[in-house]
Amino acid sequence: MKNIIYIIIISLLVGCAANQTIQEIPDTSNRLSINYYAFGEAAFLDHDMESAVAFFKKADAADPNNIQIKERLLETLAIASYQNETYKTEILELGESYYQRGLYTPRMLLILADAFRLQEMFSEADKYYLLGIELEPSMQLFLHYYKFRAQYFPPADDKWLEKALKMPWNNKDDVLMLGELYGSIDAEKGLEILTEAYERWGDEQSMGLLLSAYDKKGEKNKILELIQKRIDEGKPVSDPVKAFLITRYFAQKEFEKVLTLQHECFNIGTDDVLKALFFSAINLNEYEIGIQAGLALEELATIPAEMMISFNSYLAKLYFDSGQNDKTLEYLLKSDDLKSLTNLVFQYDFENDDQILKKILLLLEEYRKVTKNKDDIAYILALIYSHDKDSDKSIAAMNDVSMDYLLANNLTIAAATIYLQNAADIDKARELIELAPPDSQFTTNDIIAGILFGTEQDSLTFEICLQELNENEKPKSTIFIQYALVAEKYDSKSNIIERVKRGLEMYPDNLDLMNAVGYMIADEQIEEEYELSLQLLEKAVQIAPENEMIWDSLAWVYFRMGRYNDALDAMKLPLSKEIKNSEIAYHLGEIYLKLNNKTEAENYLKLAVEIADDENSIKLAEKILEENFRR
């Protein structure tokens, strides 16, 4: 009791350092020794190793038979030797002296063995390791001896690990070392030890080594599960470990899991973690979380300058999706980039969603008021109004785009398309196309016909094709094809046949031309040319036997010739696949009706109407259904 009180008084005298932790008081009645020991502890805790050594030496001199003081002196010398190598010699001298006098503990023998090892005196080191083990076997001594033998006298005998495993699990650090060492010779056993250690102590150090063992085995999911479980149980997890979990989830596209850890993301607040949260929220359309993460990233100011346009574009989209047009405009203006604006606008299916279309147009009209890039916004509005078939507004917006802008961005042909599709303005389109960089492959008429074909401007398509056929000695094959498919309304059959034969002479192996001409002859029922149609289409299917549209054309000419079984036989390829074309479905309906298979005829005629991708086929199918199947 007196010793304890004396130590407390000494602790108060030496200051706060000694109050941190006091080693077990030496079992001695020598007050002078206790005094020096207490001052040594105070110096040790204050990281003054030189003074600590000096005081412990004095304590040892005052009480020369006290083993506990000697052990503490050797421990302090071992630590101090990392900064002052002269202490290494002292450890050897004092340690051997103590051993010769029979004043030693297993701990002292281990320190002495390690000192000999560091001095590369391996035989002496081996001797003292074994003496320590003989004196008092422990997990620590077995492990140190195994490591020593493995490093200097390999291979080490695994029996030392087996002996260590049988010892009591009193010291966490020793058990974790055991797990690591066992893992080097038996991964499963090492993992088992580390798992049990984690279950016993449950701290982050134990978890870290267990995670490392999982990693060596390639069990990545086990790593994530263990960290997630620890978080779920409310146990301490360091920010780097949480960050690893979050970024791994993101890399594996497990965006939902990232969002469940949003609070951890904000608390960690590093660039990689906030980015994982930001883009996970974008992928899951979690606008508010994405906005919060984006603003946190913006405040962090770690985004490279070259990425700011893209970042601002993402934030603009989040604000747009959350219905905040004013903030959308703010970040679009920060981005100040045409590509960002078009990416935002054209990612939505506004052609089939009136509400989205209204939101986009409202945003663009607001943007138009504040942006300095008037040409950009006018051009985009022209495109959208054109998609929306609002021809007047599309042309009005297009008229606001300067010619310099169109030329600088190589948009003259795109602008010509808008004038053709919305105003059928051939002259304006021709002017714009001729300002485009020269293209030796296509004439102006080629481009205009290509734009008009497939629209409701068949008469203009015909005029342009006819002009090109008359003015160009060798028009493109596409001109002949487009002409063949629209000419029936505007030209005589004899003229049509004469002109398409000219094309066939120029392009005898062009599949599209053979198909177009063969089909046109059958569809327009030019009976005197059925043999030509048959010849072209039979040649075409030999060249392209997997082309179902050519087989459909061949079936149709057989149908027109009254060869209904041949027509059905020609439809084998289309029938072997899912029918996704109204025209093919309509033709099948007609063929089956002629073969008196009314069930299949009705099915395919209804399918033609249901697919709804060809207006003429739909009308013809509905007419037959009305006449033959509806009462």
XYZ file of C-alpha atoms in Angstrom, residues 93-631:
539
model
C 26.255 -7.538 -22.216
C 23.541 -7.008 -19.611
C 21.378 -9.854 -20.912
C 24.149 -12.426 -20.806
C 25.229 -11.150 -17.386
C 21.696 -11.536 -16.054
C 21.484 -15.025 -17.574
C 24.769 -16.098 -15.984
C 23.444 -14.917 -12.618
C 20.163 -16.782 -13.105
C 18.172 -13.539 -13.137
C 15.985 -13.771 -16.243
C 12.435 -14.242 -17.530
C 11.128 -15.671 -20.838
C 10.589 -12.093 -21.985
C 14.223 -11.203 -21.234
C 15.461 -14.256 -23.133
C 13.341 -13.238 -26.148
C 14.795 -9.711 -26.060
C 18.309 -11.142 -25.831
C 17.640 -13.551 -28.721
C 16.317 -10.714 -30.889
C 19.377 -8.616 -30.036
C 21.732 -11.391 -31.140
C 19.665 -11.817 -34.316
C 19.999 -8.128 -35.149
C 23.744 -8.404 -34.646
C 23.714 -11.389 -37.040
C 24.928 -13.712 -34.294
C 22.460 -16.409 -35.262
C 23.781 -19.348 -33.216
C 23.540 -17.326 -30.007
C 20.080 -16.078 -31.054
C 18.928 -19.656 -31.640
C 20.246 -20.646 -28.178
C 18.310 -17.977 -26.313
C 15.082 -18.533 -28.285
C 15.182 -22.196 -27.274
C 16.073 -21.354 -23.654
C 13.031 -19.084 -23.497
C 10.810 -21.799 -24.918
C 12.222 -24.338 -22.470
C 11.724 -21.954 -19.533
C 8.136 -21.036 -20.283
C 6.592 -22.113 -23.603
C 4.288 -19.441 -25.026
C 2.627 -18.576 -28.326
C 4.840 -15.500 -28.617
C 8.087 -17.453 -28.217
C 7.022 -20.175 -30.642
C 6.071 -17.579 -33.257
C 9.269 -15.565 -32.895
C 11.349 -18.695 -33.140
C 9.458 -19.885 -36.220
C 9.992 -16.521 -37.944
C 13.669 -16.595 -36.971
C 14.189 -20.085 -38.386
C 12.208 -19.290 -41.545
C 14.366 -16.259 -42.247
C 17.821 -17.534 -41.343
C 17.637 -21.343 -41.430
C 14.875 -22.099 -43.955
C 12.673 -23.944 -44.183
C 11.320 -23.568 -40.677
C 9.741 -26.580 -39.050
C 5.952 -26.232 -39.057
C 5.853 -27.937 -35.658
C 6.572 -24.570 -34.026
C 3.355 -23.161 -35.519
C 1.480 -26.257 -34.420
C 2.843 -25.784 -30.881
C 1.877 -22.107 -30.959
C -1.649 -23.025 -32.034
C -2.069 -25.186 -28.931
C -1.176 -22.339 -26.571
C -3.834 -20.145 -24.869
C -5.151 -17.255 -26.958
C -4.351 -14.556 -24.434
C -2.661 -11.988 -26.655
C -4.450 -10.646 -29.734
C -1.252 -9.581 -31.546
C 0.243 -13.050 -31.132
C -2.918 -14.730 -32.444
C -3.038 -12.443 -35.472
C 0.622 -13.189 -36.187
C -0.191 -16.886 -35.902
C -2.995 -16.499 -38.467
C -0.724 -14.650 -40.897
C 2.113 -17.161 -40.568
C -0.201 -20.145 -40.883
C -1.731 -18.559 -43.969
C 1.653 -18.746 -45.713
C 1.672 -22.562 -45.477
C -2.048 -23.380 -45.210
C -4.402 -20.689 -46.511
C -7.518 -22.376 -45.157
C -6.071 -22.817 -41.662
C -4.768 -19.273 -41.632
C -8.190 -17.976 -42.646
C -9.823 -20.096 -39.944
C -7.521 -18.639 -37.248
C -8.050 -15.058 -38.404
C -11.824 -15.586 -38.604
C -11.913 -16.881 -35.039
C -9.673 -14.017 -33.896
C -12.042 -11.488 -35.468
C -15.020 -13.164 -33.815
C -13.230 -12.970 -30.469
C -11.862 -9.435 -30.551
C -13.980 -7.823 -33.266
C -11.667 -4.834 -33.753
C -10.436 -3.198 -36.952
C -6.938 -4.681 -36.650
C -8.395 -8.190 -36.638
C -10.722 -7.281 -39.473
C -7.846 -5.869 -41.552
C -5.875 -9.095 -41.450
C -8.976 -11.141 -42.175
C -9.720 -8.938 -45.184
C -6.144 -9.467 -46.376
C -6.597 -13.231 -46.111
C -9.807 -13.071 -48.148
C -8.017 -10.939 -50.724
C -5.197 -13.473 -51.120
C -7.795 -16.167 -51.757
C -9.549 -13.949 -54.307
C -12.774 -13.884 -52.285
C -13.638 -10.261 -53.078
C -17.290 -10.578 -52.140
C -16.374 -11.894 -48.687
C -14.377 -8.717 -48.140
C -17.352 -6.547 -49.016
C -19.748 -8.642 -46.940
C -17.527 -8.425 -43.869
C -17.131 -4.647 -44.069
C -20.847 -4.151 -44.769
C -21.807 -6.371 -41.836
C -19.540 -4.401 -39.523
C -21.146 -1.143 -40.656
C -24.637 -2.615 -40.255
C -23.782 -3.700 -36.717
C -22.661 -0.189 -35.838
C -19.071 -1.216 -35.138
C -16.174 1.176 -35.802
C -14.953 1.174 -39.405
C -12.244 3.551 -40.558
C -12.940 5.964 -43.404
C -10.395 4.321 -45.766
C -12.130 0.965 -45.313
C -15.558 2.520 -45.901
C -14.204 4.297 -48.960
C -12.861 0.994 -50.298
C -16.301 -0.591 -49.864
C -18.152 2.267 -51.544
C -15.831 2.558 -54.533
C -15.830 -1.223 -54.975
C -19.637 -1.261 -55.023
C -19.548 1.465 -57.657
C -16.981 -0.380 -59.786
C -19.255 -3.444 -59.684
C -22.236 -1.261 -60.683
C -24.029 -2.038 -57.430
C -25.420 1.476 -57.348
C -28.209 0.692 -54.867
C -25.642 -0.364 -52.282
C -23.704 2.857 -52.772
C -26.871 4.829 -52.083
C -27.544 2.917 -48.865
C -24.193 4.308 -47.673
C -24.916 7.905 -48.683
C -24.434 9.220 -45.131
C -21.018 7.571 -44.974
C -20.190 9.090 -48.379
C -20.934 12.605 -47.172
C -19.074 12.042 -43.895
C -15.967 10.761 -45.685
C -16.257 13.534 -48.249
C -13.365 12.530 -50.522
C -13.395 12.982 -54.276
C -13.559 9.280 -55.178
C -16.366 8.524 -52.719
C -18.502 11.529 -53.673
C -18.072 10.676 -57.366
C -19.242 7.128 -56.675
C -22.341 8.511 -54.951
C -22.923 11.165 -57.645
C -22.851 8.762 -60.579
C -24.735 6.034 -58.697
C -27.537 8.522 -58.073
C -27.529 9.480 -61.754
C -27.786 5.830 -62.801
C -30.731 5.273 -60.439
C -32.458 8.593 -61.222
C -32.159 9.632 -57.575
C -32.081 13.317 -58.410
C -31.919 14.878 -54.942
C -29.085 12.632 -53.731
C -27.227 13.243 -56.984
C -27.616 17.008 -56.604
C -26.337 16.923 -53.007
C -23.335 14.836 -54.041
C -22.683 17.131 -56.995
C -22.744 20.229 -54.832
C -20.376 18.544 -52.357
C -17.996 17.772 -55.223
C -18.266 21.328 -56.459
C -17.370 22.624 -52.989
C -14.458 20.186 -52.763
C -13.048 21.769 -55.956
C -11.109 18.672 -57.044
C -12.687 18.215 -60.478
C -10.090 18.820 -63.226
C -10.762 21.843 -65.411
C -11.118 19.672 -68.502
C -13.943 17.736 -66.799
C -15.968 20.752 -65.638
C -18.096 20.954 -68.794
C -19.137 17.331 -68.405
C -19.702 17.736 -64.643
C -21.886 20.813 -65.097
C -23.847 18.965 -67.768
C -24.587 16.107 -65.361
C -25.749 18.543 -62.704
C -27.916 20.344 -65.251
C -29.597 17.038 -66.117
C -30.244 16.249 -62.445
C -31.826 19.646 -61.929
C -33.887 19.247 -65.112
C -35.171 15.843 -64.051
C -36.089 17.221 -60.635
C -38.078 20.035 -62.257
C -35.749 22.897 -61.296
C -35.447 24.837 -64.532
C -33.684 27.839 -62.998
C -30.843 25.665 -61.670
C -30.782 23.710 -64.944
C -30.168 26.968 -66.775
C -27.491 27.977 -64.275
C -25.439 24.855 -64.901
C -26.031 24.833 -68.640
C -24.649 28.353 -68.732
C -21.672 27.253 -66.628
C -21.084 24.460 -69.100
C -21.472 26.850 -72.052
C -21.197 23.942 -74.476
C -23.406 23.018 -77.430
C -22.683 19.309 -77.067
C -23.797 19.376 -73.424
C -27.032 21.077 -74.355
C -27.801 18.685 -77.204
C -26.920 15.662 -75.046
C -29.354 16.875 -72.411
C -32.150 17.587 -74.866
C -31.904 14.628 -77.216
C -31.578 11.883 -74.615
C -35.322 12.141 -73.976
C -38.025 10.518 -76.079
C -39.899 13.766 -76.536
C -41.377 12.566 -79.829
C -43.609 10.191 -77.846
C -43.940 12.203 -74.634
C -45.731 15.521 -74.871
C -44.940 16.439 -71.274
C -41.213 16.020 -71.798
C -41.453 17.970 -75.054
C -43.140 20.884 -73.282
C -40.482 20.859 -70.531
C -37.676 20.867 -73.088
C -39.168 23.647 -75.180
C -39.802 25.744 -72.072
C -36.198 25.242 -70.971
C -34.813 26.084 -74.401
C -36.917 29.214 -74.775
C -35.705 30.371 -71.332
C -32.148 29.496 -72.253
C -32.526 31.452 -75.472
C -33.223 34.605 -73.475
C -30.039 34.475 -71.410
C -27.428 32.747 -73.544
C -24.955 34.618 -75.667
C -24.863 31.664 -78.055
C -28.014 32.562 -79.955
C -27.108 30.459 -82.971
C -26.719 27.300 -80.865
C -30.114 27.535 -79.294
C -31.900 28.605 -82.489
C -30.438 25.604 -84.316
C -31.506 23.171 -81.588
C -35.008 24.654 -81.495
C -35.246 24.258 -85.260
C -34.377 20.571 -84.913
C -36.883 19.945 -82.133
C -39.729 21.808 -83.810
C -38.947 19.809 -86.949
C -39.158 16.541 -84.950
C -42.448 17.796 -83.550
C -43.665 18.524 -87.086
C -44.236 22.174 -86.171
C -42.945 23.363 -89.515
C -43.608 27.093 -89.057
C -41.653 27.309 -85.776
C -38.896 25.097 -87.136
C -38.357 27.356 -90.156
C -38.622 30.494 -87.994
C -35.917 29.177 -85.668
C -33.762 28.064 -88.594
C -34.007 31.549 -90.120
C -32.453 32.915 -86.904
C -29.306 30.823 -87.370
C -26.526 32.756 -89.076
C -24.845 31.424 -92.186
C -21.444 31.884 -90.547
C -22.515 29.528 -87.763
C -23.738 26.871 -90.217
C -20.509 27.061 -92.204
C -18.254 27.023 -89.122
C -19.989 23.933 -87.735
C -20.458 22.162 -91.092
C -24.234 22.213 -90.637
C -25.331 23.401 -94.055
C -26.679 19.991 -95.122
C -28.476 19.599 -91.777
C -30.045 23.010 -92.297
C -30.999 22.030 -95.858
C -32.787 18.998 -94.412
C -34.891 21.223 -92.168
C -35.850 23.502 -95.090
C -36.761 20.504 -97.248
C -38.741 18.587 -94.640
C -40.620 21.589 -93.261
C -41.019 23.927 -96.232
C -40.085 21.870 -99.304
C -37.782 24.789 -100.125
C -35.658 23.271 -102.870
C -33.880 26.505 -103.757
C -32.790 27.224 -100.182
C -31.712 23.620 -99.708
C -29.717 23.675 -102.929
C -27.999 26.907 -101.872
C -27.007 25.418 -98.514
C -25.843 22.069 -99.913
C -23.652 23.775 -102.459
C -21.947 25.686 -99.629
C -20.954 22.413 -97.968
C -17.430 21.014 -98.513
C -17.248 19.392 -101.974
C -18.153 15.701 -102.126
C -17.092 13.882 -105.271
C -19.366 10.947 -104.463
C -22.700 12.775 -104.344
C -24.277 15.511 -106.404
C -26.618 18.115 -104.948
C -29.576 16.237 -106.446
C -28.367 12.990 -104.840
C -28.441 14.657 -101.430
C -31.806 16.367 -101.953
C -33.442 13.171 -103.229
C -32.013 11.227 -100.300
C -33.457 13.741 -97.825
C -36.883 13.833 -99.472
C -37.231 10.086 -100.052
C -39.495 8.455 -97.515
C -41.181 11.720 -96.558
C -44.537 12.948 -97.796
C -42.764 14.794 -100.614
C -42.955 12.036 -103.265
C -43.634 14.467 -106.106
C -40.555 16.526 -105.256
C -38.491 13.356 -104.884
C -39.662 12.333 -108.356
C -38.775 15.729 -109.842
C -35.283 15.728 -108.371
C -34.636 12.107 -109.433
C -35.886 12.844 -112.940
C -33.711 15.959 -113.151
C -30.657 13.953 -112.059
C -31.456 11.179 -114.551
C -31.725 13.685 -117.374
C -28.676 15.805 -116.461
C -26.184 13.196 -115.280
C -24.716 10.618 -117.642
C -24.173 8.176 -114.801
C -26.455 8.895 -111.862
C -25.956 7.094 -108.565
C -27.740 3.760 -108.100
C -29.745 5.368 -105.285
C -31.340 7.763 -107.788
C -32.616 4.826 -109.869
C -33.883 3.062 -106.744
C -35.706 6.130 -105.402
C -37.117 6.865 -108.835
C -38.413 3.301 -109.211
C -40.231 3.468 -105.893
C -41.979 6.838 -106.403
C -42.363 7.146 -110.174
C -45.520 5.068 -110.556
C -47.696 8.114 -109.554
C -45.984 10.569 -111.852
C -44.633 8.769 -114.920
C -45.838 6.313 -117.533
C -45.034 2.645 -117.165
C -43.053 2.665 -120.395
C -40.884 5.565 -119.191
C -40.359 3.902 -115.838
C -39.255 0.613 -117.424
C -36.975 2.404 -119.862
C -35.249 4.362 -117.086
C -34.852 1.495 -114.614
C -33.409 -0.699 -117.368
C -30.803 2.016 -117.897
C -29.969 1.743 -114.223
C -29.721 -2.046 -114.414
C -27.285 -1.750 -117.299
C -25.094 0.585 -115.197
C -25.411 -1.418 -111.958
C -26.188 -5.012 -112.962
C -25.215 -6.519 -109.580
C -26.705 -3.888 -107.264
C -28.982 -5.828 -104.908
C -31.042 -2.833 -103.803
C -31.682 -1.803 -107.394
C -32.614 -5.346 -108.458
C -34.984 -5.618 -105.511
C -36.523 -2.176 -106.071
C -37.140 -2.766 -109.778
C -38.351 -6.341 -109.320
C -40.756 -5.328 -106.577
C -41.981 -2.232 -108.453
C -42.872 -4.358 -111.515
C -44.832 -6.800 -109.347
C -46.523 -4.154 -107.235
C -47.552 -2.053 -110.216
C -48.633 -5.218 -112.072
C -46.615 -4.490 -115.209
C -47.422 -7.913 -116.595
C -45.241 -7.720 -119.673
C -42.180 -7.315 -117.421
C -42.967 -10.111 -114.924
C -40.219 -12.269 -116.426
C -37.710 -9.442 -115.942
C -38.877 -9.079 -112.326
C -38.522 -12.833 -111.773
C -35.073 -12.861 -113.366
C -33.839 -9.970 -111.176
C -35.218 -11.309 -107.903
C -34.093 -14.921 -108.453
C -30.605 -13.577 -109.127
C -30.803 -11.365 -106.019
C -31.763 -14.200 -103.657
C -28.858 -16.267 -104.964
C -26.494 -13.405 -104.066
C -28.160 -12.666 -100.701
C -30.030 -15.805 -99.573
C -30.518 -14.440 -96.026
C -32.227 -11.214 -97.122
C -35.881 -11.651 -96.169
C -37.004 -8.453 -97.942
C -35.758 -9.801 -101.292
C -37.526 -13.116 -100.648
C -40.682 -11.115 -99.914
C -40.328 -9.298 -103.251
C -39.865 -12.637 -105.055
C -42.956 -14.021 -103.303
C -44.903 -10.973 -104.441
C -44.048 -11.398 -108.116
C -45.040 -15.092 -107.865
C -48.302 -13.912 -106.297
C -48.941 -11.484 -109.161
C -48.248 -14.283 -111.624
C -50.815 -16.485 -109.883
C -48.192 -18.922 -108.599
C -49.493 -18.935 -105.015
C -47.736 -22.091 -103.800
C -44.425 -20.758 -105.152
C -45.190 -17.487 -103.390
C -45.694 -19.269 -100.065
C -42.554 -21.318 -100.635
C -40.583 -18.087 -101.211
C -41.797 -16.870 -97.813
C -39.995 -19.651 -95.909
C -37.214 -17.362 -94.719
C -39.507 -14.555 -93.502
C -41.754 -17.177 -91.826
C -38.754 -18.669 -90.004
C -38.294 -15.382 -88.146
C -40.486 -13.079 -86.115
C -42.452 -10.923 -88.551
C -41.738 -7.270 -87.773
C -42.727 -5.674 -91.070
C -46.293 -4.674 -92.018
C -45.625 -5.176 -95.717
C -44.415 -8.768 -95.281
C -47.369 -9.545 -92.990
C -49.811 -8.060 -95.518
C -48.292 -10.099 -98.373
C -48.584 -13.290 -96.309
C -52.230 -12.466 -95.610
C -52.916 -12.089 -99.336
C -51.072 -15.341 -100.197
C -52.895 -17.395 -97.546
C -56.234 -15.941 -98.658
C -55.586 -17.090 -102.231
C -54.661 -20.527 -100.875
C -57.991 -20.542 -98.995
C -56.317 -20.647 -95.582
C -58.524 -17.993 -94.042
C -57.310 -18.486 -90.476
C -53.698 -17.696 -91.344
C -54.816 -14.983 -93.769
C -56.739 -13.199 -91.018
C -53.870 -13.611 -88.542
C -51.288 -12.022 -90.811
C -53.576 -9.241 -92.019
C -54.247 -8.313 -88.396
C -50.525 -8.485 -87.714
C -49.859 -6.043 -90.554
C -52.229 -3.570 -88.926
C -50.736 -4.187 -85.473
C -47.096 -3.667 -86.564
C -48.143 -0.403 -88.229
C -44.893 0.560 -89.960
C -46.159 0.964 -93.536
C -49.234 3.088 -94.204
C -50.126 1.549 -97.566
C -49.906 -2.035 -96.248
C -52.089 -1.117 -93.273
C -54.797 0.364 -95.522
C -54.819 -2.641 -97.853
C -54.889 -5.120 -94.934
C -57.772 -3.276 -93.256
C -59.736 -3.258 -96.508
C -59.382 -7.049 -96.958
C -60.269 -7.652 -93.305
C -63.385 -5.520 -93.723
C -64.441 -7.277 -96.896
C -63.711 -10.855 -95.869
C -63.671 -11.220 -92.094
C -65.897 -8.611 -90.491
C -69.661 -8.798 -90.405
